[in-house]
mmCIF file of C-alpha atoms and ligand atoms in Angstrom:
data_model
loop_
_atom_site.group_PDB
_atom_site.id
_atom_site.type_symbol
_atom_site.label_atom_id
_atom_site.label_comp_id
_atom_site.label_asym_id
_atom_site.label_seq_id
_atom_site.Cartn_x
_atom_site.Cartn_y
_atom_site.Cartn_z
ATOM 1 C CA UNK U 1 0.000 0.000 0.000
ATOM 2 C CA UNK U 2 1.203 3.491 -0.770
ATOM 3 C CA UNK U 3 1.652 6.144 1.912
ATOM 4 C CA UNK U 4 -1.325 8.303 0.765
ATOM 5 C CA UNK U 5 -3.597 5.217 0.922
ATOM 6 C CA UNK U 6 -2.277 4.306 4.340
ATOM 7 C CA UNK U 7 -2.887 7.820 5.619
ATOM 8 C CA UNK U 8 -6.561 7.318 4.805
ATOM 9 C CA UNK U 9 -6.781 3.886 6.371
ATOM 10 C CA UNK U 10 -8.978 3.573 9.470
ATOM 11 C CA UNK U 11 -6.725 0.788 10.771
ATOM 12 C CA UNK U 12 -3.687 3.084 10.722
ATOM 13 C CA UNK U 13 -5.606 5.972 12.242
ATOM 14 C CA UNK U 14 -6.767 3.692 15.055
ATOM 15 C CA UNK U 15 -3.223 2.403 15.544
ATOM 16 C CA UNK U 16 -1.975 5.986 15.926
ATOM 17 C CA UNK U 17 -4.700 6.702 18.504
ATOM 18 C CA UNK U 18 -4.036 3.421 20.368
ATOM 19 C CA UNK U 19 -0.372 4.376 20.616
ATOM 20 C CA UNK U 20 -1.480 7.459 22.504
ATOM 21 C CA UNK U 21 -0.649 9.966 19.775
ATOM 22 C CA UNK U 22 -2.874 12.902 20.677
ATOM 23 C CA UNK U 23 -2.931 15.045 17.570
ATOM 24 C CA UNK U 24 -2.970 12.832 14.503
ATOM 25 C CA UNK U 25 -2.617 14.788 11.269
ATOM 26 C CA UNK U 26 -0.540 12.490 9.088
ATOM 27 C CA UNK U 27 -0.899 9.024 10.675
ATOM 28 C CA UNK U 28 2.068 7.414 8.868
ATOM 29 C CA UNK U 29 4.477 10.252 9.770
ATOM 30 C CA UNK U 30 3.033 10.490 13.304
ATOM 31 C CA UNK U 31 3.570 6.757 13.905
ATOM 32 C CA UNK U 32 7.122 7.004 12.497
ATOM 33 C CA UNK U 33 7.817 9.891 14.895
ATOM 34 C CA UNK U 34 6.434 7.850 17.784
ATOM 35 C CA UNK U 35 8.799 4.989 16.868
ATOM 36 C CA UNK U 36 11.732 7.369 16.446
ATOM 37 C CA UNK U 37 11.229 8.644 19.976
ATOM 38 C CA UNK U 38 11.473 5.070 21.264
ATOM 39 C CA UNK U 39 14.555 4.314 19.129
ATOM 40 C CA UNK U 40 16.272 7.533 20.277
ATOM 41 C CA UNK U 41 15.605 6.592 23.893
ATOM 42 C CA UNK U 42 17.171 3.177 23.299
ATOM 43 C CA UNK U 43 20.188 4.769 21.589
ATOM 44 C CA UNK U 44 20.695 7.139 24.496
ATOM 45 C CA UNK U 45 21.392 4.135 26.694
ATOM 46 C CA UNK U 46 23.943 2.811 24.197
ATOM 47 C CA UNK U 47 25.893 5.823 22.918
ATOM 48 C CA UNK U 48 28.640 3.572 21.528
ATOM 49 C CA UNK U 49 26.313 1.978 19.029
ATOM 50 C CA UNK U 50 27.589 3.075 15.614
ATOM 51 C CA UNK U 51 26.216 0.480 13.200
ATOM 52 C CA UNK U 52 22.753 -0.476 12.023
ATOM 53 C CA UNK U 53 23.408 -4.106 12.909
ATOM 54 C CA UNK U 54 24.274 -2.930 16.411
ATOM 55 C CA UNK U 55 21.067 -0.894 16.561
ATOM 56 C CA UNK U 56 19.111 -4.001 15.544
ATOM 57 C CA UNK U 57 20.654 -5.979 18.403
ATOM 58 C CA UNK U 58 20.020 -3.399 21.092
ATOM 59 C CA UNK U 59 16.492 -2.730 19.826
ATOM 60 C CA UNK U 60 15.790 -6.480 20.053
ATOM 61 C CA UNK U 61 17.151 -6.565 23.599
ATOM 62 C CA UNK U 62 15.165 -3.525 24.722
ATOM 63 C CA UNK U 63 11.957 -4.720 23.076
ATOM 64 C CA UNK U 64 12.471 -8.039 24.777
ATOM 65 C CA UNK U 65 12.820 -10.365 21.837
ATOM 66 C CA UNK U 66 15.430 -12.885 20.833
ATOM 67 C CA UNK U 67 16.124 -13.787 17.188
ATOM 68 C CA UNK U 68 16.277 -17.449 16.272
ATOM 69 C CA UNK U 69 17.412 -18.023 12.690
ATOM 70 C CA UNK U 70 16.484 -21.084 10.682
ATOM 71 C CA UNK U 71 18.901 -22.054 7.913
ATOM 72 C CA UNK U 72 17.837 -25.689 7.492
ATOM 73 C CA UNK U 73 15.414 -28.349 8.728
ATOM 74 C CA UNK U 74 17.753 -29.257 11.552
ATOM 75 C CA UNK U 75 17.575 -25.704 12.959
ATOM 76 C CA UNK U 76 13.812 -25.776 12.656
ATOM 77 C CA UNK U 77 13.375 -28.995 14.601
ATOM 78 C CA UNK U 78 15.890 -28.090 17.279
ATOM 79 C CA UNK U 79 14.120 -24.752 17.916
ATOM 80 C CA UNK U 80 10.767 -26.499 17.989
ATOM 81 C CA UNK U 81 12.024 -29.181 20.368
ATOM 82 C CA UNK U 82 13.668 -26.623 22.646
ATOM 83 C CA UNK U 83 10.536 -24.536 23.144
ATOM 84 C CA UNK U 84 8.004 -27.375 23.159
ATOM 85 C CA UNK U 85 10.235 -29.036 25.772
ATOM 86 C CA UNK U 86 9.837 -25.901 27.908
ATOM 87 C CA UNK U 87 6.074 -26.175 27.680
ATOM 88 C CA UNK U 88 5.552 -23.654 24.866
ATOM 89 C CA UNK U 89 2.948 -25.584 22.890
ATOM 90 C CA UNK U 90 2.610 -22.743 20.413
ATOM 91 C CA UNK U 91 5.826 -23.987 18.733
ATOM 92 C CA UNK U 92 4.485 -27.484 18.100
ATOM 93 C CA UNK U 93 3.339 -26.756 14.565
ATOM 94 C CA UNK U 94 6.332 -24.607 13.579
ATOM 95 C CA UNK U 95 7.196 -26.491 10.378
ATOM 96 C CA UNK U 96 3.702 -25.874 8.978
ATOM 97 C CA UNK U 97 3.485 -22.317 10.248
ATOM 98 C CA UNK U 98 6.623 -21.432 8.320
ATOM 99 C CA UNK U 99 5.199 -22.113 4.888
ATOM 100 C CA UNK U 100 6.450 -20.631 1.603
ATOM 101 C CA UNK U 101 4.758 -17.312 2.254
ATOM 102 C CA UNK U 102 5.922 -16.775 5.836
ATOM 103 C CA UNK U 103 9.225 -15.022 6.527
ATOM 104 C CA UNK U 104 9.145 -14.714 10.280
ATOM 105 C CA UNK U 105 7.006 -15.252 13.366
ATOM 106 C CA UNK U 106 7.254 -13.557 16.751
ATOM 107 C CA UNK U 107 5.925 -15.681 19.605
ATOM 108 C CA UNK U 108 5.114 -14.562 23.119
ATOM 109 C CA UNK U 109 6.684 -16.940 25.624
ATOM 110 C CA UNK U 110 4.187 -18.015 28.289
ATOM 111 C CA UNK U 111 6.478 -19.519 30.884
ATOM 112 C CA UNK U 112 9.103 -16.848 30.713
ATOM 113 C CA UNK U 113 11.633 -16.642 33.553
ATOM 114 C CA UNK U 114 12.469 -13.180 34.830
ATOM 115 C CA UNK U 115 15.901 -13.220 33.146
ATOM 116 C CA UNK U 116 14.572 -14.463 29.814
ATOM 117 C CA UNK U 117 13.248 -12.402 26.946
ATOM 118 C CA UNK U 118 9.506 -12.241 26.653
ATOM 119 C CA UNK U 119 9.354 -12.897 22.908
ATOM 120 C CA UNK U 120 11.078 -15.115 20.402
ATOM 121 C CA UNK U 121 11.304 -13.965 16.775
ATOM 122 C CA UNK U 122 11.863 -16.919 14.496
ATOM 123 C CA UNK U 123 13.448 -15.768 11.220
ATOM 124 C CA UNK U 124 13.263 -18.100 8.245
ATOM 125 C CA UNK U 125 16.573 -17.781 6.337
ATOM 126 C CA UNK U 126 16.134 -20.837 4.125
ATOM 127 C CA UNK U 127 16.750 -20.410 0.387
ATOM 128 C CA UNK U 128 15.616 -17.121 -1.148
ATOM 129 C CA UNK U 129 14.150 -15.977 2.171
ATOM 130 C CA UNK U 130 17.714 -15.607 3.460
ATOM 131 C CA UNK U 131 18.206 -12.477 1.331
ATOM 132 C CA UNK U 132 15.411 -10.803 3.252
ATOM 133 C CA UNK U 133 16.499 -11.866 6.741
ATOM 134 C CA UNK U 134 17.849 -8.451 7.776
ATOM 135 C CA UNK U 135 14.626 -6.767 6.709
ATOM 136 C CA UNK U 136 12.496 -9.521 8.287
ATOM 137 C CA UNK U 137 14.250 -8.941 11.611
ATOM 138 C CA UNK U 138 13.518 -5.229 11.420
ATOM 139 C CA UNK U 139 9.935 -6.020 10.450
ATOM 140 C CA UNK U 140 9.501 -8.074 13.633
ATOM 141 C CA UNK U 141 11.110 -5.260 15.673
ATOM 142 C CA UNK U 142 8.723 -2.791 14.023
ATOM 143 C CA UNK U 143 5.756 -4.901 15.142
ATOM 144 C CA UNK U 144 7.004 -4.734 18.720
ATOM 145 C CA UNK U 145 7.591 -0.979 18.484
ATOM 146 C CA UNK U 146 3.891 -0.443 17.778
ATOM 147 C CA UNK U 147 2.499 -3.260 19.858
ATOM 148 C CA UNK U 148 -0.397 -1.771 21.809
ATOM 149 C CA UNK U 149 -1.808 -4.719 23.682
ATOM 150 C CA UNK U 150 0.934 -7.035 24.923
ATOM 151 C CA UNK U 151 -1.449 -9.278 26.800
ATOM 152 C CA UNK U 152 -3.608 -10.190 23.852
ATOM 153 C CA UNK U 153 -0.691 -11.122 21.663
ATOM 154 C CA UNK U 154 0.164 -14.784 21.198
ATOM 155 C CA UNK U 155 2.077 -14.553 17.980
ATOM 156 C CA UNK U 156 2.554 -12.380 14.890
ATOM 157 C CA UNK U 157 3.202 -13.975 11.579
ATOM 158 C CA UNK U 158 4.838 -12.090 8.740
ATOM 159 C CA UNK U 159 3.314 -13.172 5.514
ATOM 160 C CA UNK U 160 4.642 -12.081 2.136
ATOM 161 C CA UNK U 161 1.246 -11.823 0.467
ATOM 162 C CA UNK U 162 -0.364 -10.061 3.437
ATOM 163 C CA UNK U 163 2.329 -7.366 3.399
ATOM 164 C CA UNK U 164 0.914 -6.019 0.157
ATOM 165 C CA UNK U 165 -2.719 -5.961 1.262
ATOM 166 C CA UNK U 166 -2.856 -5.404 4.986
ATOM 167 C CA UNK U 167 -2.498 -1.771 6.141
ATOM 168 C CA UNK U 168 -0.785 -2.634 9.415
ATOM 169 C CA UNK U 169 1.714 -4.917 7.645
ATOM 170 C CA UNK U 170 2.463 -2.123 5.147
ATOM 171 C CA UNK U 171 2.947 0.346 8.004
ATOM 172 C CA UNK U 172 5.285 -2.099 9.737
ATOM 173 C CA UNK U 173 7.299 -2.409 6.501
ATOM 174 C CA UNK U 174 7.665 1.385 6.359
ATOM 175 C CA UNK U 175 8.894 1.423 9.974
ATOM 176 C CA UNK U 176 11.340 -1.425 9.217
ATOM 177 C CA UNK U 177 12.665 0.484 6.187
ATOM 178 C CA UNK U 178 13.147 3.665 8.227
ATOM 179 C CA UNK U 179 15.050 2.136 11.131
ATOM 180 C CA UNK U 180 16.810 -0.655 9.223
ATOM 181 C CA UNK U 181 18.455 2.250 7.374
ATOM 182 C CA UNK U 182 18.109 4.888 10.078
ATOM 183 C CA UNK U 183 19.115 8.225 8.498
ATOM 184 C CA UNK U 184 21.353 9.609 11.319
ATOM 185 C CA UNK U 185 23.695 6.595 10.871
ATOM 186 C CA UNK U 186 23.857 7.150 7.145
ATOM 187 C CA UNK U 187 23.996 10.911 7.005
ATOM 188 C CA UNK U 188 27.430 10.926 8.614
ATOM 189 C CA UNK U 189 28.547 9.813 5.166
ATOM 190 C CA UNK U 190 26.852 12.710 3.435
ATOM 191 C CA UNK U 191 30.097 14.669 3.226
ATOM 192 C CA UNK U 192 30.447 12.610 0.056
ATOM 193 C CA UNK U 193 27.845 14.667 -1.692
ATOM 194 C CA UNK U 194 26.882 12.180 -4.361
ATOM 195 C CA UNK U 195 25.637 8.722 -3.778
ATOM 196 C CA UNK U 196 27.472 6.110 -5.838
ATOM 197 C CA UNK U 197 27.274 2.321 -5.930
ATOM 198 C CA UNK U 198 30.721 2.127 -4.303
ATOM 199 C CA UNK U 199 29.540 4.374 -1.467
ATOM 200 C CA UNK U 200 26.473 2.185 -0.928
ATOM 201 C CA UNK U 201 28.651 -0.953 -0.901
ATOM 202 C CA UNK U 202 31.010 0.635 1.633
ATOM 203 C CA UNK U 203 28.191 1.812 3.909
ATOM 204 C CA UNK U 204 26.525 -1.584 3.689
ATOM 205 C CA UNK U 205 29.764 -3.358 4.653
ATOM 206 C CA UNK U 206 30.318 -0.975 7.547
ATOM 207 C CA UNK U 207 26.802 -0.528 8.890
ATOM 208 C CA UNK U 208 24.652 -3.509 7.983
ATOM 209 C CA UNK U 209 26.503 -6.332 6.218
ATOM 210 C CA UNK U 210 23.509 -8.594 6.839
ATOM 211 C CA UNK U 211 21.189 -6.578 4.595
ATOM 212 C CA UNK U 212 20.497 -7.704 1.030
ATOM 213 C CA UNK U 213 21.840 -5.630 -1.853
ATOM 214 C CA UNK U 214 18.344 -4.630 -2.955
ATOM 215 C CA UNK U 215 17.269 -3.579 0.555
ATOM 216 C CA UNK U 216 20.522 -1.620 0.951
ATOM 217 C CA UNK U 217 20.065 0.193 -2.368
ATOM 218 C CA UNK U 218 16.529 1.272 -1.477
ATOM 219 C CA UNK U 219 17.313 1.958 2.181
ATOM 220 C CA UNK U 220 20.399 4.108 1.577
ATOM 221 C CA UNK U 221 18.752 6.081 -1.227
ATOM 222 C CA UNK U 222 15.774 6.819 1.027
ATOM 223 C CA UNK U 223 17.983 7.930 3.903
ATOM 224 C CA UNK U 224 20.346 10.048 1.780
ATOM 225 C CA UNK U 225 19.996 13.793 2.511
ATOM 226 C CA UNK U 226 20.642 14.960 -1.077
ATOM 227 C CA UNK U 227 18.075 14.364 -3.865
ATOM 228 C CA UNK U 228 18.488 10.970 -5.467
ATOM 229 C CA UNK U 229 16.396 8.575 -7.551
ATOM 230 C CA UNK U 230 16.888 4.827 -7.710
ATOM 231 C CA UNK U 231 15.414 3.080 -10.750
ATOM 232 C CA UNK U 232 15.279 -0.635 -11.457
ATOM 233 C CA UNK U 233 14.829 -1.008 -15.215
ATOM 234 C CA UNK U 234 13.947 -4.066 -17.231
ATOM 235 C CA UNK U 235 11.938 -5.143 -20.265
ATOM 236 C CA UNK U 236 8.264 -4.693 -19.496
ATOM 237 C CA UNK U 237 4.886 -3.925 -21.009
ATOM 238 C CA UNK U 238 2.896 -0.734 -20.814
ATOM 239 C CA UNK U 239 0.386 -0.789 -17.929
ATOM 240 C CA UNK U 240 -2.693 -1.241 -20.122
ATOM 241 C CA UNK U 241 -0.900 -3.954 -22.067
ATOM 242 C CA UNK U 242 -0.210 -5.790 -18.793
ATOM 243 C CA UNK U 243 -3.955 -5.774 -18.087
ATOM 244 C CA UNK U 244 -4.796 -6.978 -21.603
ATOM 245 C CA UNK U 245 -2.224 -9.731 -21.312
ATOM 246 C CA UNK U 246 -3.713 -10.864 -18.020
ATOM 247 C CA UNK U 247 -7.115 -11.158 -19.726
ATOM 248 C CA UNK U 248 -5.517 -12.740 -22.825
ATOM 249 C CA UNK U 249 -7.196 -10.141 -24.979
ATOM 250 C CA UNK U 250 -4.450 -9.645 -27.522
ATOM 251 C CA UNK U 251 -5.154 -10.334 -31.148
ATOM 252 C CA UNK U 252 -2.604 -10.841 -33.865
ATOM 253 C CA UNK U 253 -2.343 -7.131 -34.744
ATOM 254 C CA UNK U 254 -1.929 -5.751 -31.271
ATOM 255 C CA UNK U 255 0.762 -8.073 -29.968
ATOM 256 C CA UNK U 256 2.365 -6.556 -26.858
ATOM 257 C CA UNK U 257 5.812 -5.044 -27.198
ATOM 258 C CA UNK U 258 8.338 -5.261 -24.433
ATOM 259 C CA UNK U 259 10.358 -2.108 -23.841
ATOM 260 C CA UNK U 260 12.982 -1.106 -21.302
ATOM 261 C CA UNK U 261 11.032 0.545 -18.470
ATOM 262 C CA UNK U 262 11.744 1.840 -14.965
ATOM 263 C CA UNK U 263 9.612 -0.845 -13.320
ATOM 264 C CA UNK U 264 10.493 0.076 -9.743
ATOM 265 C CA UNK U 265 11.520 3.572 -8.711
ATOM 266 C CA UNK U 266 12.355 5.236 -5.399
ATOM 267 C CA UNK U 267 12.713 9.017 -5.037
ATOM 268 C CA UNK U 268 13.992 10.030 -1.632
ATOM 269 C CA UNK U 269 12.328 12.733 0.395
ATOM 270 C CA UNK U 270 14.605 15.507 -0.727
ATOM 271 C CA UNK U 271 14.032 14.492 -4.378
ATOM 272 C CA UNK U 272 10.265 14.469 -3.911
ATOM 273 C CA UNK U 273 10.401 17.909 -2.277
ATOM 274 C CA UNK U 274 11.925 19.295 -5.449
ATOM 275 C CA UNK U 275 9.638 17.284 -7.796
ATOM 276 C CA UNK U 276 12.620 15.262 -8.918
ATOM 277 C CA UNK U 277 10.741 12.090 -9.770
ATOM 278 C CA UNK U 278 10.721 9.365 -12.423
ATOM 279 C CA UNK U 279 7.302 7.747 -12.573
ATOM 280 C CA UNK U 280 6.951 4.026 -12.214
ATOM 281 C CA UNK U 281 6.918 2.102 -15.489
ATOM 282 C CA UNK U 282 8.161 5.041 -17.614
ATOM 283 C CA UNK U 283 9.996 4.053 -20.767
ATOM 284 C CA UNK U 284 13.776 4.491 -20.562
ATOM 285 C CA UNK U 285 14.828 6.945 -23.316
ATOM 286 C CA UNK U 286 16.824 5.266 -26.094
ATOM 287 C CA UNK U 287 19.546 7.905 -25.753
ATOM 288 C CA UNK U 288 20.013 7.394 -22.005
ATOM 289 C CA UNK U 289 23.133 5.631 -20.795
ATOM 290 C CA UNK U 290 20.779 3.169 -19.062
ATOM 291 C CA UNK U 291 19.506 1.986 -22.446
ATOM 292 C CA UNK U 292 22.964 2.044 -23.999
ATOM 293 C CA UNK U 293 24.292 -0.127 -21.188
ATOM 294 C CA UNK U 294 21.343 -2.506 -21.462
ATOM 295 C CA UNK U 295 21.981 -2.986 -25.190
ATOM 296 C CA UNK U 296 25.733 -3.437 -24.734
ATOM 297 C CA UNK U 297 28.056 -5.757 -22.858
ATOM 298 C CA UNK U 298 29.621 -3.620 -20.135
ATOM 299 C CA UNK U 299 28.701 -3.948 -16.469
ATOM 300 C CA UNK U 300 28.763 -0.274 -15.535
ATOM 301 C CA UNK U 301 28.442 3.114 -17.202
ATOM 302 C CA UNK U 302 27.838 6.705 -16.173
ATOM 303 C CA UNK U 303 26.927 9.873 -18.023
ATOM 304 C CA UNK U 304 25.653 13.416 -17.652
ATOM 305 C CA UNK U 305 22.206 13.816 -19.171
ATOM 306 C CA UNK U 306 19.072 15.926 -18.905
ATOM 307 C CA UNK U 307 15.973 14.541 -17.183
ATOM 308 C CA UNK U 308 13.770 16.037 -19.916
ATOM 309 C CA UNK U 309 14.723 13.223 -22.307
ATOM 310 C CA UNK U 310 12.305 11.095 -20.238
ATOM 311 C CA UNK U 311 8.885 11.287 -21.856
ATOM 312 C CA UNK U 312 5.576 9.655 -20.953
ATOM 313 C CA UNK U 313 3.373 8.031 -23.604
ATOM 314 C CA UNK U 314 1.194 11.164 -23.858
ATOM 315 C CA UNK U 315 4.275 13.165 -24.825
ATOM 316 C CA UNK U 316 4.800 14.977 -21.525
ATOM 317 C CA UNK U 317 8.452 15.501 -20.641
ATOM 318 C CA UNK U 318 10.039 15.407 -17.209
ATOM 319 C CA UNK U 319 11.515 18.731 -15.970
ATOM 320 C CA UNK U 320 14.659 20.271 -17.448
ATOM 321 C CA UNK U 321 17.228 19.189 -14.848
ATOM 322 C CA UNK U 322 20.843 18.245 -15.540
ATOM 323 C CA UNK U 323 21.575 14.891 -13.997
ATOM 324 C CA UNK U 324 24.324 12.369 -13.402
ATOM 325 C CA UNK U 325 23.236 8.838 -14.204
ATOM 326 C CA UNK U 326 25.148 5.859 -12.838
ATOM 327 C CA UNK U 327 23.967 2.563 -14.242
ATOM 328 C CA UNK U 328 24.866 -0.987 -13.382
ATOM 329 C CA UNK U 329 23.741 -4.401 -14.570
ATOM 330 C CA UNK U 330 21.341 -5.969 -12.081
ATOM 331 C CA UNK U 331 19.665 -9.386 -12.530
ATOM 332 C CA UNK U 332 18.018 -9.296 -15.966
ATOM 333 C CA UNK U 333 18.057 -5.509 -16.192
ATOM 334 C CA UNK U 334 19.791 -2.347 -15.026
ATOM 335 C CA UNK U 335 19.746 -0.441 -11.762
ATOM 336 C CA UNK U 336 20.421 3.297 -11.955
ATOM 337 C CA UNK U 337 21.287 6.002 -9.421
ATOM 338 C CA UNK U 338 20.270 9.424 -10.657
ATOM 339 C CA UNK U 339 21.216 12.705 -8.989
ATOM 340 C CA UNK U 340 20.852 16.312 -10.098
ATOM 341 C CA UNK U 341 23.997 18.261 -10.994
ATOM 342 C CA UNK U 342 24.326 21.284 -8.731
HETATM 343 ZN ZN1 LIG H 401 4.252 -8.669 9.987
#
């Protein structure tokens, strides 16, 4: 769900009220501020914490949860046995609970000794899910940050499909994205005015080596103080063609044509403030270095261009802004970092 939709969601409004936020004007921002207050309080106790991985650990400790990672079946059964053996029946169906769609589950421990943590967050790191483990951990932490009724909770399950539909899950993802890449940790690096792939790699290695490359790209772009756009580009159909294809309504003459498009884009806050935006699914201009790289054999290219070469299908051009484009091969397409030239 997008932020404007979430701001109109009754569930999110109620969550903000339940958290005790008195004046709710922009529920998503208000809830983020509420969480930031809690994170800042935690950080005050641990002034030596300098990395995002470190922040994750102390947040888990302060929010009273313990991460248990599952890399294979053996891990799964030993965790299950351990907790069932302690009388926590809720773990007895763990192998079925962690189906293909579930990334993590936070359980409330019933027979918790005073020195033990009150929750256990089981993180599924098997196969492809492993790439998301860092984000899944932050997602579970985010749930605990906005947990309003501790007593009612037995467990929270993080389901891939639900994340797209459920307002609270979407809100929790936004919180995870904000604190998994908490801006104050990243902005120390802003003396390097432009964000490059090398800079992102270096910050990732230093601050959060556990995060996946994709999460790091999005997270660091969002936290960067200078305007920046991240665009994942690959061959794709126009939106209305996607709908026609889904209904199989193409005839011989209107066969769909795949073109290089910016299928996933992120503009950070400072970019949005200055209307520096590339719309989702826009066609990549043939003359852009992104297209040139895609058609060629190199792994990386950069160039100075003008944003106005980007044009939507109705002929409208993006604003006249000189930009630096850094483009790199990524999976079956290209990922690009785009920043304005001062
Ligand atoms: Zn969740």
